[in-house]
Amino acid sequence: MKTQNQKNVSPETIEALKAGDQKALKTVFVKYYNRLFHFVFSYTKCRYACEEVVQKVFIKVWEKREGIIPQTFGTYMFTIARNLAYNHMRDTMKRQDKERLWERIAFVTNEGEDHLICKEIRSAIDGAINQLPPKKRAIYILSRKKGKSNKEIARELHISPKTVKNHIWAINGIVREHMRSFLEKSVY
């Protein structure tokens, strides 16, 4: 039976990895790939997603190699894997929500009603935007209608780009909820 130390890579290998040794990366890959794959699979339940996430783990380790602490390397790898698995699942759920939204829109429409439905949807979105506080409304207009970047909006409104990003995230949530309610009423 293997001991914990036999499962992990040696501190020398980790130091070589930190120095940019690609052979050390290959050693780490061989030692950790299967365990990371099974770990990520326990979250995603999808082989393709696991392969993608585990590949991203090794890319991230390579990119951040200089800051690696040998004593916590295993934990570091599994923390990256967990976070990337969560990100993948979150992105998948967002994509599925959008697909469901468009399926509902397609269900409600037919060719003769497209213009009317688009007008109703625009009106519903505008209604949600008009209910926003003035600052959020201004950020939405600058971002979505005028196509400005977060940095440009931040400069114009004298706030940080992070604040702009947070406002846009909140606005999208408000609009999404408003549209969900609108679509439920229009479908049923």
mmCIF file of C-alpha atoms in Angstrom:
data_model
loop_
_atom_site.group_PDB
_atom_site.id
_atom_site.type_symbol
_atom_site.label_atom_id
_atom_site.label_comp_id
_atom_site.label_asym_id
_atom_site.label_seq_id
_atom_site.Cartn_x
_atom_site.Cartn_y
_atom_site.Cartn_z
ATOM 1 C CA MET A 1 0.000 0.000 0.000
ATOM 2 C CA LYS A 2 1.310 3.456 -0.917
ATOM 3 C CA THR A 3 1.959 6.038 1.729
ATOM 4 C CA GLN A 4 0.804 9.617 1.289
ATOM 5 C CA ASN A 5 4.342 10.723 0.343
ATOM 6 C CA GLN A 6 4.562 8.146 -2.450
ATOM 7 C CA LYS A 7 1.395 9.551 -4.051
ATOM 8 C CA ASN A 8 2.708 13.112 -4.132
ATOM 9 C CA VAL A 9 5.602 14.587 -6.060
ATOM 10 C CA SER A 10 8.861 15.355 -4.337
ATOM 11 C CA PRO A 11 9.730 18.880 -3.150
ATOM 12 C CA GLU A 12 12.616 18.826 -5.650
ATOM 13 C CA THR A 13 10.159 18.222 -8.501
ATOM 14 C CA ILE A 14 8.003 21.108 -7.309
ATOM 15 C CA GLU A 15 11.060 23.380 -7.105
ATOM 16 C CA ALA A 16 11.998 22.335 -10.647
ATOM 17 C CA LEU A 17 8.435 23.120 -11.745
ATOM 18 C CA LYS A 18 8.687 26.550 -10.124
ATOM 19 C CA ALA A 19 11.896 27.130 -12.109
ATOM 20 C CA GLY A 20 10.069 26.352 -15.367
ATOM 21 C CA ASP A 21 11.175 22.744 -15.939
ATOM 22 C CA GLN A 22 8.699 21.142 -18.341
ATOM 23 C CA LYS A 23 9.799 17.633 -17.320
ATOM 24 C CA ALA A 24 8.712 18.479 -13.771
ATOM 25 C CA LEU A 25 5.320 19.545 -15.144
ATOM 26 C CA LYS A 26 5.059 16.201 -16.929
ATOM 27 C CA THR A 27 5.888 14.396 -13.671
ATOM 28 C CA VAL A 28 3.212 16.388 -11.839
ATOM 29 C CA PHE A 29 0.769 15.635 -14.661
ATOM 30 C CA VAL A 30 1.420 11.881 -14.441
ATOM 31 C CA LYS A 31 1.111 11.860 -10.629
ATOM 32 C CA TYR A 32 -2.045 13.990 -10.378
ATOM 33 C CA TYR A 33 -4.051 13.570 -13.584
ATOM 34 C CA ASN A 34 -6.163 10.547 -12.567
ATOM 35 C CA ARG A 35 -6.868 11.816 -9.053
ATOM 36 C CA LEU A 36 -7.821 15.257 -10.363
ATOM 37 C CA PHE A 37 -9.982 13.693 -13.069
ATOM 38 C CA HIS A 38 -11.960 11.620 -10.544
ATOM 39 C CA PHE A 39 -12.185 14.578 -8.175
ATOM 40 C CA VAL A 40 -13.600 16.865 -10.882
ATOM 41 C CA PHE A 41 -15.891 14.088 -12.136
ATOM 42 C CA SER A 42 -17.456 13.926 -8.679
ATOM 43 C CA TYR A 43 -18.665 17.493 -9.326
ATOM 44 C CA THR A 44 -19.401 17.614 -13.057
ATOM 45 C CA LYS A 45 -20.431 14.000 -13.841
ATOM 46 C CA CYS A 46 -19.199 14.594 -17.391
ATOM 47 C CA ARG A 47 -16.032 13.083 -18.883
ATOM 48 C CA TYR A 48 -15.616 15.850 -21.456
ATOM 49 C CA ALA A 49 -15.956 18.554 -18.805
ATOM 50 C CA CYS A 50 -13.457 16.722 -16.589
ATOM 51 C CA GLU A 51 -10.862 16.576 -19.338
ATOM 52 C CA GLU A 52 -11.331 20.272 -20.034
ATOM 53 C CA VAL A 53 -11.214 21.313 -16.376
ATOM 54 C CA VAL A 54 -8.179 19.149 -15.545
ATOM 55 C CA GLN A 55 -6.338 20.537 -18.558
ATOM 56 C CA LYS A 56 -7.083 24.049 -17.282
ATOM 57 C CA VAL A 57 -5.740 23.064 -13.848
ATOM 58 C CA PHE A 58 -2.345 22.214 -15.324
ATOM 59 C CA ILE A 59 -2.337 25.360 -17.433
ATOM 60 C CA LYS A 60 -3.081 27.449 -14.351
ATOM 61 C CA VAL A 61 -0.386 25.643 -12.330
ATOM 62 C CA TRP A 62 2.112 26.346 -15.111
ATOM 63 C CA GLU A 63 1.103 30.005 -15.318
ATOM 64 C CA LYS A 64 1.263 30.486 -11.528
ATOM 65 C CA ARG A 65 4.219 28.147 -10.918
ATOM 66 C CA GLU A 66 6.523 30.773 -9.400
ATOM 67 C CA GLY A 67 4.186 31.304 -6.443
ATOM 68 C CA ILE A 68 3.758 27.628 -5.586
ATOM 69 C CA ILE A 69 4.454 26.590 -1.992
ATOM 70 C CA PRO A 70 5.801 23.002 -2.009
ATOM 71 C CA GLN A 71 4.268 22.060 1.364
ATOM 72 C CA THR A 72 0.727 22.824 0.177
ATOM 73 C CA PHE A 73 1.062 21.822 -3.475
ATOM 74 C CA GLY A 74 -1.476 18.979 -3.400
ATOM 75 C CA THR A 75 -4.072 21.139 -1.694
ATOM 76 C CA TYR A 76 -3.306 23.910 -4.187
ATOM 77 C CA MET A 77 -3.967 21.580 -7.143
ATOM 78 C CA PHE A 78 -7.268 20.312 -5.761
ATOM 79 C CA THR A 79 -8.403 23.829 -4.812
ATOM 80 C CA ILE A 80 -7.798 25.001 -8.376
ATOM 81 C CA ALA A 81 -9.647 21.937 -9.683
ATOM 82 C CA ARG A 82 -12.627 22.537 -7.385
ATOM 83 C CA ASN A 83 -12.845 26.218 -8.321
ATOM 84 C CA LEU A 84 -12.608 25.502 -12.047
ATOM 85 C CA ALA A 85 -15.254 22.764 -11.707
ATOM 86 C CA TYR A 86 -17.561 25.237 -9.948
ATOM 87 C CA ASN A 87 -16.913 27.830 -12.663
ATOM 88 C CA HIS A 88 -17.668 25.258 -15.352
ATOM 89 C CA MET A 89 -20.934 24.231 -13.681
ATOM 90 C CA ARG A 90 -21.980 27.871 -13.179
ATOM 91 C CA ASP A 91 -21.259 28.687 -16.826
ATOM 92 C CA THR A 92 -23.141 25.576 -17.954
ATOM 93 C CA MET A 93 -26.162 26.574 -15.887
ATOM 94 C CA LYS A 94 -26.115 30.100 -17.347
ATOM 95 C CA ARG A 95 -25.934 28.667 -20.847
ATOM 96 C CA GLN A 96 -28.842 26.311 -20.108
ATOM 97 C CA ASP A 97 -30.907 29.193 -18.677
ATOM 98 C CA LYS A 98 -30.348 31.176 -21.881
ATOM 99 C CA GLU A 99 -31.279 28.166 -23.995
ATOM 100 C CA ARG A 100 -34.493 27.670 -22.005
ATOM 101 C CA LEU A 101 -35.297 31.352 -22.371
ATOM 102 C CA TRP A 102 -34.927 31.173 -26.143
ATOM 103 C CA GLU A 103 -36.919 27.923 -26.277
ATOM 104 C CA ARG A 104 -39.777 29.695 -24.478
ATOM 105 C CA ILE A 105 -39.546 32.641 -26.830
ATOM 106 C CA ALA A 106 -39.569 30.271 -29.824
ATOM 107 C CA PHE A 107 -42.539 28.401 -28.355
ATOM 108 C CA VAL A 108 -44.558 31.589 -28.035
ATOM 109 C CA THR A 109 -43.729 32.972 -31.452
ATOM 110 C CA ASN A 110 -44.521 32.142 -34.976
ATOM 111 C CA GLU A 111 -43.429 33.963 -38.119
ATOM 112 C CA GLY A 112 -46.345 36.412 -38.192
ATOM 113 C CA GLU A 113 -45.913 37.384 -34.547
ATOM 114 C CA ASP A 114 -42.120 37.886 -34.499
ATOM 115 C CA HIS A 115 -42.240 41.648 -34.796
ATOM 116 C CA LEU A 116 -44.917 41.983 -32.121
ATOM 117 C CA ILE A 117 -43.103 39.633 -29.731
ATOM 118 C CA CYS A 118 -39.779 41.434 -30.206
ATOM 119 C CA LYS A 119 -41.509 44.709 -29.487
ATOM 120 C CA GLU A 120 -43.068 43.244 -26.319
ATOM 121 C CA ILE A 121 -39.718 41.860 -25.177
ATOM 122 C CA ARG A 122 -37.988 45.205 -25.798
ATOM 123 C CA SER A 123 -40.767 46.905 -23.899
ATOM 124 C CA ALA A 124 -40.416 44.462 -20.997
ATOM 125 C CA ILE A 125 -36.649 45.006 -20.852
ATOM 126 C CA ASP A 126 -37.132 48.775 -21.013
ATOM 127 C CA GLY A 127 -39.674 48.488 -18.197
ATOM 128 C CA ALA A 128 -37.140 46.643 -16.053
ATOM 129 C CA ILE A 129 -34.459 49.236 -16.855
ATOM 130 C CA ASN A 130 -36.781 52.155 -16.075
ATOM 131 C CA GLN A 131 -37.363 50.716 -12.592
ATOM 132 C CA LEU A 132 -33.635 50.775 -11.833
ATOM 133 C CA PRO A 133 -32.112 53.477 -9.636
ATOM 134 C CA PRO A 134 -30.607 56.349 -11.712
ATOM 135 C CA LYS A 135 -26.971 55.234 -11.339
ATOM 136 C CA LYS A 136 -27.690 51.643 -12.389
ATOM 137 C CA ARG A 137 -29.830 52.902 -15.279
ATOM 138 C CA ALA A 138 -26.990 55.172 -16.443
ATOM 139 C CA ILE A 139 -24.505 52.282 -16.279
ATOM 140 C CA TYR A 140 -26.866 50.023 -18.241
ATOM 141 C CA ILE A 141 -27.401 52.637 -20.957
ATOM 142 C CA LEU A 142 -23.676 53.343 -21.281
ATOM 143 C CA SER A 143 -22.841 49.643 -21.383
ATOM 144 C CA ARG A 144 -25.623 48.075 -23.439
ATOM 145 C CA LYS A 145 -26.967 50.880 -25.595
ATOM 146 C CA LYS A 146 -23.791 52.914 -26.146
ATOM 147 C CA GLY A 147 -21.419 49.934 -26.103
ATOM 148 C CA LYS A 148 -18.887 51.424 -23.697
ATOM 149 C CA SER A 149 -16.410 49.271 -21.774
ATOM 150 C CA ASN A 150 -16.386 49.035 -17.992
ATOM 151 C CA LYS A 151 -13.254 51.205 -17.879
ATOM 152 C CA GLU A 152 -14.862 53.906 -20.028
ATOM 153 C CA ILE A 153 -17.994 53.892 -17.876
ATOM 154 C CA ALA A 154 -15.900 54.030 -14.693
ATOM 155 C CA ARG A 155 -13.994 57.063 -15.989
ATOM 156 C CA GLU A 156 -17.161 58.816 -17.074
ATOM 157 C CA LEU A 157 -19.024 58.206 -13.797
ATOM 158 C CA HIS A 158 -15.951 58.570 -11.545
ATOM 159 C CA ILE A 159 -16.243 55.095 -10.035
ATOM 160 C CA SER A 160 -14.020 52.011 -10.183
ATOM 161 C CA PRO A 161 -14.292 49.445 -12.996
ATOM 162 C CA LYS A 162 -15.017 46.810 -10.327
ATOM 163 C CA THR A 163 -18.021 48.875 -9.158
ATOM 164 C CA VAL A 164 -19.228 49.071 -12.761
ATOM 165 C CA LYS A 165 -18.835 45.306 -13.113
ATOM 166 C CA ASN A 166 -20.790 44.721 -9.888
ATOM 167 C CA HIS A 167 -23.582 47.057 -11.015
ATOM 168 C CA ILE A 168 -23.819 45.316 -14.407
ATOM 169 C CA TRP A 169 -23.950 41.934 -12.679
ATOM 170 C CA ALA A 170 -26.787 43.182 -10.435
ATOM 171 C CA ILE A 171 -28.610 44.779 -13.393
ATOM 172 C CA ASN A 172 -28.436 41.537 -15.372
ATOM 173 C CA GLY A 173 -29.964 39.698 -12.425
ATOM 174 C CA ILE A 174 -32.788 42.226 -12.159
ATOM 175 C CA VAL A 175 -33.496 42.097 -15.902
ATOM 176 C CA ARG A 176 -33.309 38.286 -15.902
ATOM 177 C CA GLU A 177 -35.863 38.067 -13.063
ATOM 178 C CA HIS A 178 -38.113 40.600 -14.748
ATOM 179 C CA MET A 179 -37.908 38.691 -18.041
ATOM 180 C CA ARG A 180 -38.524 35.349 -16.337
ATOM 181 C CA SER A 181 -41.700 36.788 -14.837
ATOM 182 C CA PHE A 182 -42.677 38.336 -18.191
ATOM 183 C CA LEU A 183 -42.137 35.087 -20.060
ATOM 184 C CA GLU A 184 -44.056 33.019 -17.534
ATOM 185 C CA LYS A 185 -47.016 35.365 -17.896
ATOM 186 C CA SER A 186 -46.806 35.380 -21.703
ATOM 187 C CA VAL A 187 -46.359 31.604 -22.087
ATOM 188 C CA TYR A 188 -49.197 30.656 -19.780
#
